[in-house]
């Protein structure tokens, strides 16, 4: 009986020995997963209450590659958070777009370090990092801080040198550098004319460049916005036509930082836009005015309802907005 079973026993012994050898050589063990690149930011972005960005006054292309960084004097953008509200304190108290700040912080949160090049460099200039190299700094309410200087692109392309506050030279992806490159204009609200159509009661336009005068009235239906009623100079128009006019007026972005409103009040007044709203059950009227330098008719400066800031808007864009009502009158 044992003789008959001997081949099977020998086979089992061979298999057991083979299995033992395989385990000893890690044949059945999973390969180690490569460690993920460490995060650049270790603090929670919700705790960040200050952002400082030094930007070169040179053109954006030069700033992106840090050309002539040793000779260009940086300018500082400072953003501060009080409670849940962000504001710009430098270079001026420009009205900001909070969504662009959140996008910038999200990009910072997702950034990773793609390797350390040198921990204690004696000469950072070889990495394109100089005394006046732009620096990004974020600080949390508990005092935690991250400072980062962006240097030159690596010879292999697709990555940039950067220096942390502790002096280490690291590598960042080109996408991270692109996402973090920002100046004051990046964070401002570039559309000076705006309101919520659900609150709009009346829009009155009067301009001389081009010559246009019209009044758009709106009766919102809160329960069903599709049932809103609109009239243009007393004639009924469709909901699509009404919102097309308001969109044309609101979608008039500026292409540069605003200036104090007082600087343009000596120009010729070419536009008055009165916006009547119902806010929290109370009526309110906001008035925007357009001012044009007689020597530069390509642009119109729009002053906000508070008469604090003036925004340069293309005259062609405002002409399109003015004529949007004319088109709605013709198609009805």
Short mmCIF file of C-alpha atoms in Angstrom, two decimals:
data_model
loop_
_atom_site.label_atom_id
_atom_site.label_comp_id
_atom_site.label_asym_id
_atom_site.label_seq_id
_atom_site.Cartn_x
_atom_site.Cartn_y
_atom_site.Cartn_z
CA UNK A 1 0.00 0.00 0.00
CA UNK A 2 2.77 2.40 0.98
CA UNK A 3 4.63 1.45 -2.18
CA UNK A 4 1.59 2.47 -4.25
CA UNK A 5 1.35 5.82 -2.48
CA UNK A 6 5.05 6.56 -2.69
CA UNK A 7 4.91 8.47 -6.04
CA UNK A 8 2.15 10.73 -4.66
CA UNK A 9 4.07 11.35 -1.44
CA UNK A 10 7.23 12.22 -3.37
CA UNK A 11 5.23 14.59 -5.60
CA UNK A 12 3.74 16.34 -2.56
CA UNK A 13 7.19 16.72 -1.02
CA UNK A 14 8.54 18.22 -4.23
CA UNK A 15 5.61 20.66 -4.43
CA UNK A 16 6.05 21.67 -0.79
CA UNK A 17 9.76 22.29 -1.34
CA UNK A 18 9.06 24.33 -4.47
CA UNK A 19 6.46 26.41 -2.67
CA UNK A 20 8.84 27.08 0.20
CA UNK A 21 11.52 28.21 -2.20
CA UNK A 22 9.08 30.46 -4.05
CA UNK A 23 7.97 32.18 -0.84
CA UNK A 24 11.59 32.65 0.22
CA UNK A 25 12.24 34.45 -3.07
CA UNK A 26 9.10 36.70 -2.68
CA UNK A 27 7.50 35.14 -5.77
CA UNK A 28 4.03 35.45 -4.26
CA UNK A 29 4.41 38.80 -2.59
CA UNK A 30 2.98 41.96 -4.15
CA UNK A 31 5.47 44.39 -5.55
CA UNK A 32 6.02 47.43 -3.38
CA UNK A 33 3.93 50.39 -4.58
CA UNK A 34 6.13 53.39 -5.33
CA UNK A 35 5.76 56.03 -2.66
CA UNK A 36 3.60 58.97 -3.70
CA UNK A 37 5.31 62.31 -4.16
CA UNK A 38 5.01 64.34 -0.95
CA UNK A 39 2.62 67.27 -0.85
CA UNK A 40 4.09 70.72 -1.05
CA UNK A 41 1.52 72.10 1.39
CA UNK A 42 1.03 70.37 4.74
CA UNK A 43 -1.54 72.74 6.25
CA UNK A 44 -5.27 72.77 5.46
CA UNK A 45 -6.19 75.52 2.99
CA UNK A 46 -9.26 76.39 5.09
CA UNK A 47 -6.86 77.54 7.81
CA UNK A 48 -4.90 79.90 5.52
CA UNK A 49 -5.70 83.53 6.26
CA UNK A 50 -2.93 85.36 4.41
CA UNK A 51 -1.34 85.10 0.98
CA UNK A 52 1.69 87.11 -0.13
CA UNK A 53 2.90 86.92 -3.72
CA UNK A 54 5.91 88.80 -4.97
CA UNK A 55 5.63 89.37 -8.69
CA UNK A 56 8.07 90.88 -11.14
CA UNK A 57 7.01 94.09 -12.84
CA UNK A 58 8.31 92.67 -16.13
CA UNK A 59 6.04 90.98 -18.64
CA UNK A 60 4.43 87.69 -17.70
CA UNK A 61 6.54 85.61 -20.10
CA UNK A 62 9.74 86.83 -18.51
CA UNK A 63 8.33 86.34 -15.04
CA UNK A 64 7.32 82.77 -15.86
CA UNK A 65 10.87 81.81 -16.79
CA UNK A 66 12.50 84.14 -14.26
CA UNK A 67 14.58 85.96 -16.90
CA UNK A 68 16.58 88.88 -15.55
CA UNK A 69 15.15 88.15 -12.11
CA UNK A 70 18.22 89.53 -10.38
CA UNK A 71 17.62 93.02 -11.78
CA UNK A 72 13.81 93.34 -11.64
CA UNK A 73 12.29 94.76 -8.48
CA UNK A 74 9.38 92.58 -7.29
CA UNK A 75 5.96 93.93 -6.40
CA UNK A 76 3.84 92.40 -3.65
CA UNK A 77 0.25 91.21 -3.74
CA UNK A 78 -1.22 90.68 -0.28
CA UNK A 79 -4.54 88.97 0.39
CA UNK A 80 -6.02 88.72 3.88
CA UNK A 81 -8.92 86.68 5.19
CA UNK A 82 -11.21 87.94 7.94
CA UNK A 83 -13.72 85.28 8.95
CA UNK A 84 -14.72 83.80 5.60
CA UNK A 85 -14.12 86.95 3.56
CA UNK A 86 -10.99 87.62 1.51
CA UNK A 87 -9.77 91.11 0.62
CA UNK A 88 -6.74 92.59 -1.13
CA UNK A 89 -4.62 94.98 0.89
CA UNK A 90 -1.67 95.40 -1.51
CA UNK A 91 -0.94 96.87 -4.00
CA UNK A 92 -4.37 98.45 -3.36
CA UNK A 93 -7.76 97.50 -1.96
CA UNK A 94 -9.05 96.33 -5.35
CA UNK A 95 -12.38 94.46 -5.41
CA UNK A 96 -11.49 90.78 -5.64
CA UNK A 97 -13.05 87.65 -7.09
CA UNK A 98 -13.10 85.10 -4.22
CA UNK A 99 -13.39 82.18 -6.66
CA UNK A 100 -9.97 82.89 -8.16
CA UNK A 101 -8.45 82.86 -4.68
CA UNK A 102 -10.06 79.50 -3.94
CA UNK A 103 -8.81 78.12 -7.26
CA UNK A 104 -5.28 79.30 -6.47
CA UNK A 105 -5.36 77.68 -3.03
CA UNK A 106 -6.73 74.44 -4.50
CA UNK A 107 -3.83 74.36 -6.99
CA UNK A 108 -1.39 74.89 -4.12
CA UNK A 109 -3.03 72.11 -2.11
CA UNK A 110 -2.70 69.61 -4.97
CA UNK A 111 0.94 70.51 -5.74
CA UNK A 112 3.56 67.84 -5.07
CA UNK A 113 7.33 67.82 -4.70
CA UNK A 114 9.00 65.84 -7.49
CA UNK A 115 12.29 65.30 -5.72
CA UNK A 116 14.87 67.24 -3.70
CA UNK A 117 17.85 68.56 -5.69
CA UNK A 118 19.98 70.05 -2.91
CA UNK A 119 19.21 70.49 0.77
CA UNK A 120 21.58 73.31 1.73
CA UNK A 121 22.70 75.07 -1.46
CA UNK A 122 25.57 77.54 -1.20
CA UNK A 123 24.75 79.13 -4.57
CA UNK A 124 21.10 79.34 -5.63
CA UNK A 125 21.77 81.45 -8.71
CA UNK A 126 22.60 78.32 -10.68
CA UNK A 127 18.98 77.32 -10.16
CA UNK A 128 17.68 80.71 -11.32
CA UNK A 129 16.89 81.83 -7.78
CA UNK A 130 18.12 85.30 -6.91
CA UNK A 131 17.52 87.95 -4.27
CA UNK A 132 14.53 89.39 -6.14
CA UNK A 133 13.08 86.13 -7.40
CA UNK A 134 9.26 86.06 -6.96
CA UNK A 135 8.22 84.38 -3.71
CA UNK A 136 4.88 82.85 -2.73
CA UNK A 137 4.03 82.78 0.98
CA UNK A 138 0.91 81.47 2.70
CA UNK A 139 0.25 81.65 6.41
CA UNK A 140 -2.38 80.00 8.60
CA UNK A 141 -4.15 81.42 11.61
CA UNK A 142 -2.00 79.28 13.94
CA UNK A 143 1.23 80.72 12.53
CA UNK A 144 2.19 77.90 10.15
CA UNK A 145 3.88 79.23 7.03
CA UNK A 146 5.02 78.02 3.62
CA UNK A 147 7.38 80.13 1.51
CA UNK A 148 8.38 79.18 -2.00
CA UNK A 149 10.64 80.83 -4.60
CA UNK A 150 10.36 79.69 -8.22
CA UNK A 151 13.57 79.36 -10.25
CA UNK A 152 14.51 78.24 -13.75
CA UNK A 153 13.18 75.32 -15.76
CA UNK A 154 15.20 72.11 -15.53
CA UNK A 155 17.21 71.07 -18.62
CA UNK A 156 14.91 68.06 -18.95
CA UNK A 157 11.91 70.40 -19.40
CA UNK A 158 8.53 70.02 -17.74
CA UNK A 159 9.87 70.82 -14.24
CA UNK A 160 11.17 73.88 -12.41
CA UNK A 161 13.59 74.47 -9.59
CA UNK A 162 12.08 75.97 -6.45
CA UNK A 163 13.41 76.84 -3.02
CA UNK A 164 11.58 76.26 0.24
CA UNK A 165 11.90 78.52 3.25
CA UNK A 166 14.35 76.10 4.90
CA UNK A 167 16.69 76.45 1.92
CA UNK A 168 16.09 73.13 0.17
CA UNK A 169 16.02 73.17 -3.65
CA UNK A 170 13.16 71.01 -4.94
CA UNK A 171 11.51 70.21 -8.25
CA UNK A 172 7.97 71.29 -9.14
CA UNK A 173 5.98 70.40 -12.23
CA UNK A 174 5.45 72.98 -14.92
CA UNK A 175 1.68 72.75 -14.30
CA UNK A 176 2.15 73.69 -10.64
CA UNK A 177 4.32 76.68 -11.55
CA UNK A 178 1.77 77.80 -14.15
CA UNK A 179 -1.10 77.49 -11.68
CA UNK A 180 0.71 79.49 -9.00
CA UNK A 181 1.96 82.31 -11.24
CA UNK A 182 -0.38 85.19 -10.40
CA UNK A 183 -0.42 88.95 -10.05
CA UNK A 184 -2.95 91.44 -8.68
CA UNK A 185 -5.03 91.36 -11.89
CA UNK A 186 -5.41 87.58 -11.53
CA UNK A 187 -7.44 88.02 -8.33
CA UNK A 188 -9.60 91.06 -9.10
CA UNK A 189 -13.22 91.07 -10.20
CA UNK A 190 -12.80 91.87 -13.90
CA UNK A 191 -16.51 92.44 -14.61
CA UNK A 192 -17.46 95.74 -12.95
CA UNK A 193 -21.12 95.67 -14.02
CA UNK A 194 -23.17 93.00 -12.31
CA UNK A 195 -26.35 92.00 -10.51
CA UNK A 196 -28.59 89.00 -9.91
CA UNK A 197 -31.34 88.82 -12.54
CA UNK A 198 -33.68 87.37 -9.91
CA UNK A 199 -33.45 90.74 -8.13
CA UNK A 200 -33.62 92.92 -11.25
CA UNK A 201 -36.67 95.18 -11.68
CA UNK A 202 -35.49 97.72 -14.22
CA UNK A 203 -32.45 98.44 -16.38
CA UNK A 204 -32.19 101.89 -17.94
CA UNK A 205 -29.48 102.60 -20.52
CA UNK A 206 -28.60 106.05 -21.86
CA UNK A 207 -25.44 106.56 -23.94
CA UNK A 208 -24.04 108.96 -26.51
CA UNK A 209 -21.29 106.62 -27.79
CA UNK A 210 -23.16 104.96 -29.42
CA UNK A 211 -26.42 106.89 -29.30
CA UNK A 212 -28.81 104.53 -27.47
CA UNK A 213 -31.64 104.94 -24.99
CA UNK A 214 -33.82 102.10 -23.77
CA UNK A 215 -35.50 100.74 -20.67
CA UNK A 216 -35.76 97.06 -19.83
CA UNK A 217 -38.26 96.02 -17.17
CA UNK A 218 -38.46 92.67 -15.44
CA UNK A 219 -41.05 91.02 -13.24
CA UNK A 220 -39.47 87.92 -11.70
CA UNK A 221 -41.43 84.78 -10.91
CA UNK A 222 -39.54 83.26 -8.00
CA UNK A 223 -41.48 79.98 -8.12
CA UNK A 224 -40.85 79.46 -11.84
CA UNK A 225 -38.19 81.70 -13.45
CA UNK A 226 -39.29 80.45 -16.88
CA UNK A 227 -42.49 82.46 -16.30
CA UNK A 228 -40.67 85.77 -15.76
CA UNK A 229 -42.11 88.67 -17.74
CA UNK A 230 -39.94 91.19 -19.59
CA UNK A 231 -40.71 94.41 -21.44
CA UNK A 232 -38.39 96.58 -23.53
CA UNK A 233 -39.56 100.18 -23.93
CA UNK A 234 -43.05 99.01 -23.00
CA UNK A 235 -43.19 96.11 -25.47
CA UNK A 236 -43.26 92.51 -24.29
CA UNK A 237 -40.21 90.36 -25.11
CA UNK A 238 -39.36 86.73 -24.37
CA UNK A 239 -37.41 85.53 -21.35
CA UNK A 240 -34.51 84.55 -23.61
CA UNK A 241 -34.42 88.02 -25.14
CA UNK A 242 -34.50 89.68 -21.73
CA UNK A 243 -31.65 87.61 -20.31
CA UNK A 244 -29.70 88.05 -23.56
CA UNK A 245 -29.74 91.81 -22.99
CA UNK A 246 -28.68 91.57 -19.34
CA UNK A 247 -25.92 89.10 -20.23
CA UNK A 248 -24.59 91.42 -22.94
CA UNK A 249 -24.42 94.30 -20.47
CA UNK A 250 -22.83 92.30 -17.66
CA UNK A 251 -20.28 90.46 -19.83
CA UNK A 252 -18.06 93.50 -20.38
CA UNK A 253 -14.74 92.66 -18.68
CA UNK A 254 -11.85 95.01 -18.10
CA UNK A 255 -8.35 94.20 -19.34
CA UNK A 256 -6.32 95.96 -16.65
CA UNK A 257 -6.35 96.96 -13.00
CA UNK A 258 -8.93 99.62 -12.06
CA UNK A 259 -7.96 103.18 -11.14
CA UNK A 260 -9.51 105.53 -8.57
CA UNK A 261 -12.77 106.92 -9.97
CA UNK A 262 -11.62 110.49 -9.37
CA UNK A 263 -8.98 110.06 -12.08
CA UNK A 264 -11.57 109.83 -14.87
CA UNK A 265 -14.20 112.33 -13.73
CA UNK A 266 -12.66 115.03 -15.94
CA UNK A 267 -13.44 112.94 -19.03
CA UNK A 268 -16.63 113.25 -21.07
CA UNK A 269 -19.65 111.43 -19.63
CA UNK A 270 -20.92 109.08 -22.39
CA UNK A 271 -23.03 106.54 -20.48
CA UNK A 272 -25.43 106.32 -17.57
CA UNK A 273 -26.72 102.88 -16.58
CA UNK A 274 -29.32 102.73 -13.79
CA UNK A 275 -30.09 99.32 -12.27
CA UNK A 276 -33.15 98.98 -10.03
CA UNK A 277 -33.23 95.94 -7.78
CA UNK A 278 -35.26 94.38 -5.00
CA UNK A 279 -32.90 93.12 -2.29
CA UNK A 280 -34.34 91.42 0.80
CA UNK A 281 -37.71 92.95 0.01
CA UNK A 282 -36.33 96.48 -0.28
CA UNK A 283 -35.82 98.53 -3.41
CA UNK A 284 -32.36 99.76 -4.36
CA UNK A 285 -30.89 101.56 -7.36
CA UNK A 286 -27.30 101.30 -8.51
CA UNK A 287 -25.87 103.67 -11.08
CA UNK A 288 -22.88 103.05 -13.31
CA UNK A 289 -21.39 105.82 -15.39
CA UNK A 290 -19.14 105.74 -18.42
CA UNK A 291 -16.40 108.29 -19.06
CA UNK A 292 -14.35 108.67 -22.22
CA UNK A 293 -11.05 110.43 -22.80
CA UNK A 294 -11.58 112.49 -25.99
CA UNK A 295 -8.06 111.54 -27.09
CA UNK A 296 -8.70 107.78 -26.72
CA UNK A 297 -12.07 106.69 -28.07
CA UNK A 298 -11.18 102.99 -28.05
CA UNK A 299 -12.13 102.74 -24.39
CA UNK A 300 -14.73 103.87 -21.88
CA UNK A 301 -14.04 104.03 -18.15
CA UNK A 302 -16.92 102.62 -16.07
CA UNK A 303 -17.24 103.89 -12.51
CA UNK A 304 -18.87 101.62 -9.96
CA UNK A 305 -22.02 102.61 -7.98
CA UNK A 306 -19.84 103.57 -5.00
CA UNK A 307 -17.79 105.92 -7.22
CA UNK A 308 -14.63 104.34 -5.86
CA UNK A 309 -13.10 102.57 -8.87
CA UNK A 310 -13.05 103.07 -12.62
CA UNK A 311 -12.63 100.15 -15.03
CA UNK A 312 -11.38 100.42 -18.60
CA UNK A 313 -13.82 98.72 -20.98
CA UNK A 314 -13.55 98.35 -24.75
CA UNK A 315 -15.85 100.83 -26.50
CA UNK A 316 -16.74 98.08 -28.97
CA UNK A 317 -17.94 95.84 -26.14
CA UNK A 318 -20.16 98.57 -24.74
CA UNK A 319 -21.49 99.29 -28.23
CA UNK A 320 -22.46 95.62 -28.54
CA UNK A 321 -24.23 95.80 -25.17
CA UNK A 322 -26.08 98.96 -26.20
CA UNK A 323 -27.21 97.45 -29.51
CA UNK A 324 -28.38 94.18 -27.89
CA UNK A 325 -31.66 95.86 -27.00
CA UNK A 326 -32.14 97.09 -30.56
CA UNK A 327 -31.90 93.53 -31.84
CA UNK A 328 -34.51 92.31 -29.35
CA UNK A 329 -36.93 95.03 -30.44
CA UNK A 330 -36.54 94.04 -34.08
CA UNK A 331 -37.03 90.30 -33.55
CA UNK A 332 -40.19 90.61 -31.47
#
